Short mmCIF file of C-alpha atoms in Angstrom, two decimals:
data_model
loop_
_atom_site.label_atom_id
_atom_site.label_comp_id
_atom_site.label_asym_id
_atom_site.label_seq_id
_atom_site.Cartn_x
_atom_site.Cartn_y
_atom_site.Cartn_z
CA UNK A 395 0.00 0.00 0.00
CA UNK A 396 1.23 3.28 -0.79
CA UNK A 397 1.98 5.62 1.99
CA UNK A 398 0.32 8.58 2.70
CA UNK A 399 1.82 11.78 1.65
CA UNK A 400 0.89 15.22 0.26
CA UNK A 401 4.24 16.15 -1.36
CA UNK A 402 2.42 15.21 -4.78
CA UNK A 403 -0.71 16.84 -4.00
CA UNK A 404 1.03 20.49 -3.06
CA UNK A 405 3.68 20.61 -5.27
CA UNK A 406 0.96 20.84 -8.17
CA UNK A 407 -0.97 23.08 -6.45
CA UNK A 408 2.14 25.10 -6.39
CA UNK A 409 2.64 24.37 -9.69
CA UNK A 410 -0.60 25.74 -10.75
CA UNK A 411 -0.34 28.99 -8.71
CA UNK A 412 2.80 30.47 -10.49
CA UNK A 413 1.39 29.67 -13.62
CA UNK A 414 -1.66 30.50 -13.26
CA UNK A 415 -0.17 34.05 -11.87
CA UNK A 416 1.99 33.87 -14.80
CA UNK A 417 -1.59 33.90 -17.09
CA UNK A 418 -2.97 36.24 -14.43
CA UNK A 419 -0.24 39.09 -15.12
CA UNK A 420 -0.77 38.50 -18.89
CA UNK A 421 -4.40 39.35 -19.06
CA UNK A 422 -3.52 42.44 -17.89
CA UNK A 423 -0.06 43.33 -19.56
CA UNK A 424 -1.19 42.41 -23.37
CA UNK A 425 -4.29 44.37 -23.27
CA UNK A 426 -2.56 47.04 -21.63
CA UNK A 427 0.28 47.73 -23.84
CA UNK A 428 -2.07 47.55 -26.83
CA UNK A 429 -4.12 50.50 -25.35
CA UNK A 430 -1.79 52.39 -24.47
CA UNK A 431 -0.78 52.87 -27.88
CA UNK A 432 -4.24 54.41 -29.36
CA UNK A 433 -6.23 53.60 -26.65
CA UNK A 434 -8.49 51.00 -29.31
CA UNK A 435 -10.84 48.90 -27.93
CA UNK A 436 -10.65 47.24 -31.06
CA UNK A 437 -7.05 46.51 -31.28
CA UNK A 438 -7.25 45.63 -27.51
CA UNK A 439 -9.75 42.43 -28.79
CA UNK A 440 -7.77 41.41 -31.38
CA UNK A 441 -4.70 40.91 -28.79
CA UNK A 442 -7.04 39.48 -27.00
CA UNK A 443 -8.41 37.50 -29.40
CA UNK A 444 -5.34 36.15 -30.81
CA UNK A 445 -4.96 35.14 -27.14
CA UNK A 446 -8.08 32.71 -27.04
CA UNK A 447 -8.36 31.88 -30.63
CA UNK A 448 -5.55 29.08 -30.44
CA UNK A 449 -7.21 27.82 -27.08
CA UNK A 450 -10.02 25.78 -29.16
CA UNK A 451 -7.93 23.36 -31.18
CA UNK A 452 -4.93 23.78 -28.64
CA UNK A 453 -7.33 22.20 -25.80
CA UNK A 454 -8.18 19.49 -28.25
CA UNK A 455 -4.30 18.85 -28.76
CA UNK A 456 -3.65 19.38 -25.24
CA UNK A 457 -5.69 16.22 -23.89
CA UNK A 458 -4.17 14.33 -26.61
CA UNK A 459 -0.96 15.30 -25.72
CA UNK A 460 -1.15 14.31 -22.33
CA UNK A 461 -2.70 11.19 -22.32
CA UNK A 462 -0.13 9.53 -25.25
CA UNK A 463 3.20 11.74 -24.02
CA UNK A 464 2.75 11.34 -19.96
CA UNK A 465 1.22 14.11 -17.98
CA UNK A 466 4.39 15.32 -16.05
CA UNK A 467 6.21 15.78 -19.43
CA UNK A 468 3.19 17.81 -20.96
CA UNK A 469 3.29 20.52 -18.16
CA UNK A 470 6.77 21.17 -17.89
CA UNK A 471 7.10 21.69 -22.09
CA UNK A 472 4.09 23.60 -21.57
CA UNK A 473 5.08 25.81 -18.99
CA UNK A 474 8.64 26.52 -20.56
CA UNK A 475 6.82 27.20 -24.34
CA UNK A 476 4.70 29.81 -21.94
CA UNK A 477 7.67 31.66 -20.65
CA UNK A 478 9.14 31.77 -23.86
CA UNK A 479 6.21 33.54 -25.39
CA UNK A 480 5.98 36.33 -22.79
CA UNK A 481 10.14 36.82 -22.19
CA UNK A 482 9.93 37.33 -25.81
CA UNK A 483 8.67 40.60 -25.67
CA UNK A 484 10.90 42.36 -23.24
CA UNK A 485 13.15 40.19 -25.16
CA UNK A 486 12.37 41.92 -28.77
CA UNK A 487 12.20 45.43 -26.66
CA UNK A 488 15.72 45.48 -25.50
CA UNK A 489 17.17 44.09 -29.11
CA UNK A 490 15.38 46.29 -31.49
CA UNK A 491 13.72 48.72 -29.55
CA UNK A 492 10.15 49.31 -27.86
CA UNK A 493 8.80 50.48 -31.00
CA UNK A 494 8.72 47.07 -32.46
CA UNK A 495 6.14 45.92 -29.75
CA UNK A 496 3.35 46.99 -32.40
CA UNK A 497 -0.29 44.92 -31.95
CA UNK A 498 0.71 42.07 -34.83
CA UNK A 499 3.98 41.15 -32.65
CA UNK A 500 1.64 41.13 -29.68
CA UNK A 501 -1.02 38.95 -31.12
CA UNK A 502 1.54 36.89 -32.29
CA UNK A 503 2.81 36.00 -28.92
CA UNK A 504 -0.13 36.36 -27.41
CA UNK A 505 -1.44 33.86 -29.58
CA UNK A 506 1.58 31.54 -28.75
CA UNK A 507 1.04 31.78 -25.13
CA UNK A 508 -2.85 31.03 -25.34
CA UNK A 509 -1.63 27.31 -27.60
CA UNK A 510 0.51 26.35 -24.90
CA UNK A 511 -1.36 27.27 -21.56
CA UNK A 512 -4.12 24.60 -22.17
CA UNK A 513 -1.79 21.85 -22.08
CA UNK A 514 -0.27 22.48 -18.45
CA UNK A 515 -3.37 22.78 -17.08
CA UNK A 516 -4.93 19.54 -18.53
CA UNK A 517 -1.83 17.87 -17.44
CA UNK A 518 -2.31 19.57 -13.70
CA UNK A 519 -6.04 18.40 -13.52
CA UNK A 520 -5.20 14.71 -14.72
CA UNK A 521 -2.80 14.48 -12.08
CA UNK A 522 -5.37 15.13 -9.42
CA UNK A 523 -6.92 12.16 -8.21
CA UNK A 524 -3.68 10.32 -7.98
CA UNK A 525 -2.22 12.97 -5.75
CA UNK A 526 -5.50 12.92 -3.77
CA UNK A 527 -5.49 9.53 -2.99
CA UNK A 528 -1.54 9.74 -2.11
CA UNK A 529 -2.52 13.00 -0.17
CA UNK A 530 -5.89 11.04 1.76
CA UNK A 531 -7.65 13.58 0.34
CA UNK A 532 -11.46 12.75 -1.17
CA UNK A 533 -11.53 14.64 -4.92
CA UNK A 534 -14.07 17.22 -3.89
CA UNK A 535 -11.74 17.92 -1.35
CA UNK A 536 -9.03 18.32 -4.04
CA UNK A 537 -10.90 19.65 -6.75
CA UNK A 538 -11.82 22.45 -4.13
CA UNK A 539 -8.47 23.64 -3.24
CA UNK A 540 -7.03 23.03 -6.75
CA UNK A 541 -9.25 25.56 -7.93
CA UNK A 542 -9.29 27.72 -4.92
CA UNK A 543 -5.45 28.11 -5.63
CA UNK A 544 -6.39 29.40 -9.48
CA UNK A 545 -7.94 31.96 -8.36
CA UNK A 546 -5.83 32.43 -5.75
CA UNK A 547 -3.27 32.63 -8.62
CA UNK A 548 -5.68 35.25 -10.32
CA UNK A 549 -5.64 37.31 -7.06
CA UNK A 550 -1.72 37.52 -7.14
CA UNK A 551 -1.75 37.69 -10.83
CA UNK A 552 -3.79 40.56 -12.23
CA UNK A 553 -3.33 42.97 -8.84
CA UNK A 554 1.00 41.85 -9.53
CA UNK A 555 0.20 43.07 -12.86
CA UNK A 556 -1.56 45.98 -12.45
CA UNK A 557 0.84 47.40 -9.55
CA UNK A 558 3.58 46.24 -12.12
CA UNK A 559 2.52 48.27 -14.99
CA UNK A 560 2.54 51.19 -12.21
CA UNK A 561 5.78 51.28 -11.46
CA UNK A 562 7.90 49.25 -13.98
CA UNK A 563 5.72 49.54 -17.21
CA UNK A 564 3.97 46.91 -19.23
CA UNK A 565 7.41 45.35 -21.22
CA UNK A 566 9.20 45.22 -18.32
CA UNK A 567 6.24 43.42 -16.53
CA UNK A 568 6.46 40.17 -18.79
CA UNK A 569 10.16 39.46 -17.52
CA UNK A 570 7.93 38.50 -13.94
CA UNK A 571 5.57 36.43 -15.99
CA UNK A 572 8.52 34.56 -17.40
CA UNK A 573 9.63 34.14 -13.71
CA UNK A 574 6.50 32.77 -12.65
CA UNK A 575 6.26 29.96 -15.11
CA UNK A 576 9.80 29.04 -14.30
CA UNK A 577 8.90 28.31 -10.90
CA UNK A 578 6.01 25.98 -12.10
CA UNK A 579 8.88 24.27 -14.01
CA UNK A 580 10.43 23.21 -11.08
CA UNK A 581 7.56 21.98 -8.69
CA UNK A 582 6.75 19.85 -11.49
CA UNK A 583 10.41 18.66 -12.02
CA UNK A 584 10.85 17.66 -8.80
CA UNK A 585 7.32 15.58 -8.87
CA UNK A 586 7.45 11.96 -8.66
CA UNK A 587 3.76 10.16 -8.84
CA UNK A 588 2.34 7.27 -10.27
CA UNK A 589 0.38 7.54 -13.03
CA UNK A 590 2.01 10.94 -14.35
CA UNK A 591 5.05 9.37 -16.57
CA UNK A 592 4.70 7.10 -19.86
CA UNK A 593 1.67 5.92 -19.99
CA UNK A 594 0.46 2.29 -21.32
CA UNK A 595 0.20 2.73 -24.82
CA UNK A 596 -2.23 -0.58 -25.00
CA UNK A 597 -4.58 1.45 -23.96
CA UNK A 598 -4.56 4.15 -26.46
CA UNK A 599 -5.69 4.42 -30.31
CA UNK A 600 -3.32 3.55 -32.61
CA UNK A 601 -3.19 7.26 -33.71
CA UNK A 602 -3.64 10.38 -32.14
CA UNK A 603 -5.99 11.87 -34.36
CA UNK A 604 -8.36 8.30 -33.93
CA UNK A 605 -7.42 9.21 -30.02
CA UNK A 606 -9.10 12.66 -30.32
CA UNK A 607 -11.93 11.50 -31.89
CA UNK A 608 -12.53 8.55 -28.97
CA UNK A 609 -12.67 11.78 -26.63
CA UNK A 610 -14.89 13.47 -28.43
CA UNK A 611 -16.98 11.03 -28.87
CA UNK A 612 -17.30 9.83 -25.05
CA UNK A 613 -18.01 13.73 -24.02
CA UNK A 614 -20.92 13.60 -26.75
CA UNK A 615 -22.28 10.13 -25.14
CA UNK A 616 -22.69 11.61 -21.92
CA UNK A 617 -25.34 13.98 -21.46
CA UNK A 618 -24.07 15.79 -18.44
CA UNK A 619 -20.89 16.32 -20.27
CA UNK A 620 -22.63 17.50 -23.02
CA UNK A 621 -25.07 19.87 -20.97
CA UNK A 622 -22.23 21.41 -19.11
CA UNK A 623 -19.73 21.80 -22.19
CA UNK A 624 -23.01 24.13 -23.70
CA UNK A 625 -22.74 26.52 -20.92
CA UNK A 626 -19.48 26.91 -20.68
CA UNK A 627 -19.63 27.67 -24.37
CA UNK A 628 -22.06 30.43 -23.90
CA UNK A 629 -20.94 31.81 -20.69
CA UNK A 630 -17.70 32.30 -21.63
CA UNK A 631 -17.91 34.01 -24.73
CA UNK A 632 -20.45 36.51 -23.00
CA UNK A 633 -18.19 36.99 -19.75
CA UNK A 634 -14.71 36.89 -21.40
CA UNK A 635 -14.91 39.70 -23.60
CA UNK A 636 -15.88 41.41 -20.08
CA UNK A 637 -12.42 40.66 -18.68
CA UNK A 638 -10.35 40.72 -21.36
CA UNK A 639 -11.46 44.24 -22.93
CA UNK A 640 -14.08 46.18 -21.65
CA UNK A 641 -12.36 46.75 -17.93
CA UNK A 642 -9.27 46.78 -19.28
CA UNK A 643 -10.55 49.88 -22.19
CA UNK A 644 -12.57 51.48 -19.28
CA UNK A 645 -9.28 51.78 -16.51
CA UNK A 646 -6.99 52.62 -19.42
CA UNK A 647 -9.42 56.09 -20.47
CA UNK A 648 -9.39 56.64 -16.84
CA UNK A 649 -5.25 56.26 -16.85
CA UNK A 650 -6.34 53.37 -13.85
CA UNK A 651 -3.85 50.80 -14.37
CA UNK A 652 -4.00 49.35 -10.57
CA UNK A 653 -7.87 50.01 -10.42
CA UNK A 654 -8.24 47.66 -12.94
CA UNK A 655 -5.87 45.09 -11.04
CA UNK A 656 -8.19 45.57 -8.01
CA UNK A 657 -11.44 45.03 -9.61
CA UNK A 658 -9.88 41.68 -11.13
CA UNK A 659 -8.17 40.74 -8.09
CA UNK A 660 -11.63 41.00 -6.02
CA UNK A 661 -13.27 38.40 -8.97
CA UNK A 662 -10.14 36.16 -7.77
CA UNK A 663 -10.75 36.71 -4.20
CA UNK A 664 -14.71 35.71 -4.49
CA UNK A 665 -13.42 32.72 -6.81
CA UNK A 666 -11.27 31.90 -3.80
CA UNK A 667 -13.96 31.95 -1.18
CA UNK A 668 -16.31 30.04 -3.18
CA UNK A 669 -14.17 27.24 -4.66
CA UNK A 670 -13.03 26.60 -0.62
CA UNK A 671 -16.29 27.09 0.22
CA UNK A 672 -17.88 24.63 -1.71
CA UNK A 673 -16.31 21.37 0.12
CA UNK A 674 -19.12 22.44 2.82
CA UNK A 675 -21.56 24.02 0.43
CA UNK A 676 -21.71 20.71 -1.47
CA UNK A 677 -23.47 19.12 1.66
CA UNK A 678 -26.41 21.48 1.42
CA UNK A 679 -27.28 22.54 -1.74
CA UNK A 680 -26.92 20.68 -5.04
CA UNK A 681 -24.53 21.12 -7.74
CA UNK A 682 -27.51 21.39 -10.32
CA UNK A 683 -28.62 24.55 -7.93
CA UNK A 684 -25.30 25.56 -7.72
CA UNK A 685 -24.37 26.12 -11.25
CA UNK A 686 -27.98 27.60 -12.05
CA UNK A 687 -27.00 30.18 -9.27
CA UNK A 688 -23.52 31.42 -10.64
CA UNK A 689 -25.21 32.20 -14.48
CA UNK A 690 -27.81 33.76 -13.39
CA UNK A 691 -26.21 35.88 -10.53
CA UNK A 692 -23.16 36.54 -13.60
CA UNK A 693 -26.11 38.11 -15.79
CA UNK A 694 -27.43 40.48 -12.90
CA UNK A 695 -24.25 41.26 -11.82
CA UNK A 696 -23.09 42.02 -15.17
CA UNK A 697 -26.23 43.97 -16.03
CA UNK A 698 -25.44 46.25 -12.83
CA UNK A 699 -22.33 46.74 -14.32
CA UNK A 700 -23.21 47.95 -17.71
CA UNK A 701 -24.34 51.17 -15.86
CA UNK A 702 -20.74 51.72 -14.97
CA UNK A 703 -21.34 52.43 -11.07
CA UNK A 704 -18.58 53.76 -9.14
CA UNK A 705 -15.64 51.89 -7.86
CA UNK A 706 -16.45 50.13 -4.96
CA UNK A 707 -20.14 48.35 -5.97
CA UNK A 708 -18.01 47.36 -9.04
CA UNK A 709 -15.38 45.77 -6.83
CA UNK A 710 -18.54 44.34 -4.50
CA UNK A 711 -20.04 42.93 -7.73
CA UNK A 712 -16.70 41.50 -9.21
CA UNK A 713 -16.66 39.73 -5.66
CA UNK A 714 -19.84 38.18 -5.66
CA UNK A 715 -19.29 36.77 -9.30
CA UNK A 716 -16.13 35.14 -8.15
CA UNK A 717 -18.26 33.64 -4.93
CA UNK A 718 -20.68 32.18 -7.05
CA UNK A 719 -18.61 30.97 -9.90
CA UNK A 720 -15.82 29.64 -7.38
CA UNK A 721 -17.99 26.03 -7.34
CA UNK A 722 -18.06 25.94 -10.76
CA UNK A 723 -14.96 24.49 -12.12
CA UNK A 724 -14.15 21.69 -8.78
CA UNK A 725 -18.07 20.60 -10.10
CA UNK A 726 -16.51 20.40 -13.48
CA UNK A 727 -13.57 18.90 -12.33
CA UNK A 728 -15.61 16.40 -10.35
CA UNK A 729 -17.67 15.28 -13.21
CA UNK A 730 -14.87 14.83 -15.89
CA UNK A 731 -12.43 12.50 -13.56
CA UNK A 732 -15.53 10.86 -12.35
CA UNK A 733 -16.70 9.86 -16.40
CA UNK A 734 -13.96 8.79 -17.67
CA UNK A 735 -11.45 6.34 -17.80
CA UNK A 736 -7.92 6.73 -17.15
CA UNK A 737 -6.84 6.48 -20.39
CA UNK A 738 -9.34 8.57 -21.42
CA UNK A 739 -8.78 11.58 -18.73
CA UNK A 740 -6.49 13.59 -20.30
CA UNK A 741 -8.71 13.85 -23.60
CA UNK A 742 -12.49 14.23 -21.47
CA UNK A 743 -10.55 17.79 -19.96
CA UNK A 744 -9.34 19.04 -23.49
CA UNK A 745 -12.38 18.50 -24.92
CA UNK A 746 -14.70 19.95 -22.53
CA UNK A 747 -11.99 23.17 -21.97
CA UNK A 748 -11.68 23.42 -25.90
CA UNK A 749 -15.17 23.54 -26.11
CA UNK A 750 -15.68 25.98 -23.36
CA UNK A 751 -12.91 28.35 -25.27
CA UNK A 752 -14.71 27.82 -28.22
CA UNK A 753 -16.96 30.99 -27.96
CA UNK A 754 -14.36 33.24 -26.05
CA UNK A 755 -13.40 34.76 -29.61
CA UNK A 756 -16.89 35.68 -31.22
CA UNK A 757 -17.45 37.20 -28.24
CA UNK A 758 -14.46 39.44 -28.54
CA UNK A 759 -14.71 39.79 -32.32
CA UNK A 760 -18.16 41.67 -31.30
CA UNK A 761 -17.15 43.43 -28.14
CA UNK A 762 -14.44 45.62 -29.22
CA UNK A 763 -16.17 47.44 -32.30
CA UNK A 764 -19.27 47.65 -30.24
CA UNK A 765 -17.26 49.18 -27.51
CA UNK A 766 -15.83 51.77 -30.11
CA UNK A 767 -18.81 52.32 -31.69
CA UNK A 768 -22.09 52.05 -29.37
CA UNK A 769 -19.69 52.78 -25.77
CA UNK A 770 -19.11 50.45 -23.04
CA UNK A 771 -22.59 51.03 -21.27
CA UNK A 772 -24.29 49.49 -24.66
CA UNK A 773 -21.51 46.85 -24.85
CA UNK A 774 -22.24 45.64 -21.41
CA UNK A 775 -25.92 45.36 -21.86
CA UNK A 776 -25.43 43.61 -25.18
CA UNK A 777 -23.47 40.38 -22.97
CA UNK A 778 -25.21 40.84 -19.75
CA UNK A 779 -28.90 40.23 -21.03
CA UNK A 780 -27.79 36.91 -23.07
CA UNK A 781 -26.22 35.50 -20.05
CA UNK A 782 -29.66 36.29 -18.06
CA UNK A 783 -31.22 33.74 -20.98
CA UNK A 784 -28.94 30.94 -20.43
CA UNK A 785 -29.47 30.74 -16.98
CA UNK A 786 -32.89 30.49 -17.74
CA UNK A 787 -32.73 27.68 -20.12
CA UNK A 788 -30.73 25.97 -18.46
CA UNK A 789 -33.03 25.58 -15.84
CA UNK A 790 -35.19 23.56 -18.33
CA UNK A 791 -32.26 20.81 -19.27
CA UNK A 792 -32.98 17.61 -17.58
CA UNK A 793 -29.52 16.55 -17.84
CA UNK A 794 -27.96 18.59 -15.03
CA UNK A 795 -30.09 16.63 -12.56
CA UNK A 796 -27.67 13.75 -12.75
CA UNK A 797 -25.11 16.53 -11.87
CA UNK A 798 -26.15 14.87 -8.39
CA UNK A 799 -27.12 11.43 -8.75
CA UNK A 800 -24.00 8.79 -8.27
CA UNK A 801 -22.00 8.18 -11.18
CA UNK A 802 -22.82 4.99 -13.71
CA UNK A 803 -19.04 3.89 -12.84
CA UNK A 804 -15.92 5.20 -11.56
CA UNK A 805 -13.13 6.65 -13.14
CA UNK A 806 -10.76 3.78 -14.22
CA UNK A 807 -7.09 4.08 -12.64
#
């Protein structure tokens, strides 16, 4: 029997906080150094864009990747791609000179970045339930603090970021990034649990392509999978565009840089609360109530928004959408390692996060000429209102009730 330990367990949730910081820091330096250009809500979204775009196929790639190359090999190439793509543009600065950080350069690596993140965090997630059972840990348990430390990691991140801009400007700021995924580097490095090196190639397709299509085909079979991959498709292109342009266009014509650091480090503060929270929220209300709660609070809270209050009800309101959405992604988490196989793991999580990127860039493809064009007040509305709907309907699918009824079988492994 295999003794109990939680070296595993924390050195990936160390592992996840510096690059998830990392991530954190870049959602607010790419935007940033876009706008302060021309101040171009527009070009601000394609950055952005060029951030998320990759994120669909590179999910899809990602699960792939990890199930047929070993999970502790996936997250350290990962992480060390990721670095490379953000030292790259101090990098560039310092050889030929600031002016060549123009918006294509900064899709470019922006784009780079967004291919390699998904594949360190499907590797991170796979890794979970081994390290829980190593730790004596149930997965809720897990899944709770795993994701409480992401947004503890978006706490650090953004508010880092914004302070960083501040005081050592935005090129300057991506040497920190850099540092940050360095440091997941080496929790990973010195990892050493079973199930995360070469895995039993038996059990795989004969090809990785016919391997892709075996996950996508389980996550279609299962109607809970299926249920929660369409919200996350919807939410997040109505919320992203949120975070990823419209704060950061409203701070930057209000010369805010830390403001807008504090409004996204309250989201990762309520994200905090709520993902520990929910190892004791999970006893009284259900995770079918649960998720119903977060979209539908995310519309209203969004719609409050839209009105552009003053400072502190939107850091109360960024708050309570990190509270309620907190849950979220362990009940995610849960669902995915509890479905499917262990062969199969790696592939269930890119799937489901490539098709919850999937919408991320329509939604910013339409955000940033409406915020040029109609303002940010109109802008809001226009995502708020939708989000309002899909709570709604998804009150009506039957297949989130077996979000709480005992899985058909355990996850293999």
């Amino acid at each position: 029997m295999t003794k109990s330990t939680r070296g595993p367990l924390f050195l990936i949730l160390f592992s996840a906080l510096m690059a998830g910081a990392g991530n954190g820091i870049s959602i607010v330096a790419f935007p940033w150094l876009v706008l302060q250009r021309n101040g171009s809500a527009l070009e601000a979204s394609v950055v952005a864009m060029a951030g998320t775009l990759p994120l669909l196929a590179a999910a899809l790639i990602a699960g792939a990747a990890v199930d047929y190359l070993g999970r502790r090999r996936v997250a350290m190439i990962s992480d060390a791609l990721s670095a490379m793509s953000v030292a790259a543009v101090p990098v560039l600065a310092l050889t030929f000179g600031v002016e060549i950080i123009n918006v294509a350069v900064l899709a470019t690596l922006a784009a780079l970045g967004g291919f390699f993140d998904p594949a360190g965090m499907t590797a991170r997630e796979t890794m979970l339930p081994e390290a829980a059972g190593r730790a004596g840990w149930t997965l809720d348990h897990a899944n709770s603090v795993y994701e409480a430390i992401f947004n503890l990691a978006y706490i650090v991140g953004p508010g880092i970021g914004g302070l960083l801009i501040a005081t050592l400007g935005g090129v300057n700021t991506m040497w920190v990034t850099a540092a940050a995924f360095g440091l997941s580097i080496i929790a990973i490095g010195v990892l050493r649990l079973e199930g995360t090196g070469r895995p039993d190639r038996e059990a795989l397709s004969e090809s990785v392509w016919a391997g892709i299509v075996e996950g996508l085909r389980f996550v279609w079979q299962s109607k809970v999978l299926r249920a929660l991959a369409f919200i996350s498709l919807v939410a997040n292109g109505l919320y992203m565009p949120m975070e990823s342009v419209l704060f950061p266009k409203y701070f930057t014509d209000r010369n805010e840089p830390a403001q807008l650091g504090w409004v996204l480090m309250a989201m990762g503060i309520g994200g905090l609360v709520g993902a520990l929270g929910y190892a004791v929220l999970s006893k009284y209300i259900s995770r079918r109530a649960t998720i119903l709660t977060a979209v539908i609070t995310l519309g209203l809270a969004m719609t409050v928004i839209a009105f552009l209050p003053p400072l502190p009800l939107i850091l109360l309101l960024s708050a309570v959408v990190g509270v309620v959405y907190g849950p979220i992604a362990p009940i995610y988490n849960y669902v995915m390692q509890t479905r499917a196989p262990h062969h199969l793991r790696g592939r269930v999580v890119g799937v489901m996060g490539s098709l919850a990127y999937a919408a991320g860039p329509l939604g910013l493809i339409i955000a940033g000429p409406l915020a040029d064009t109609a303002g940010l007040h109109a802008t809001f509305l226009a995502l708020s209102l939708p989000m309002l709907l899909v709570g709604v309907l998804a009150a009506f699918l039957p297949a989130l009730r077996d979000l709480d009824r005992t899985p058909p079988r355990p996850a293999e492994g």
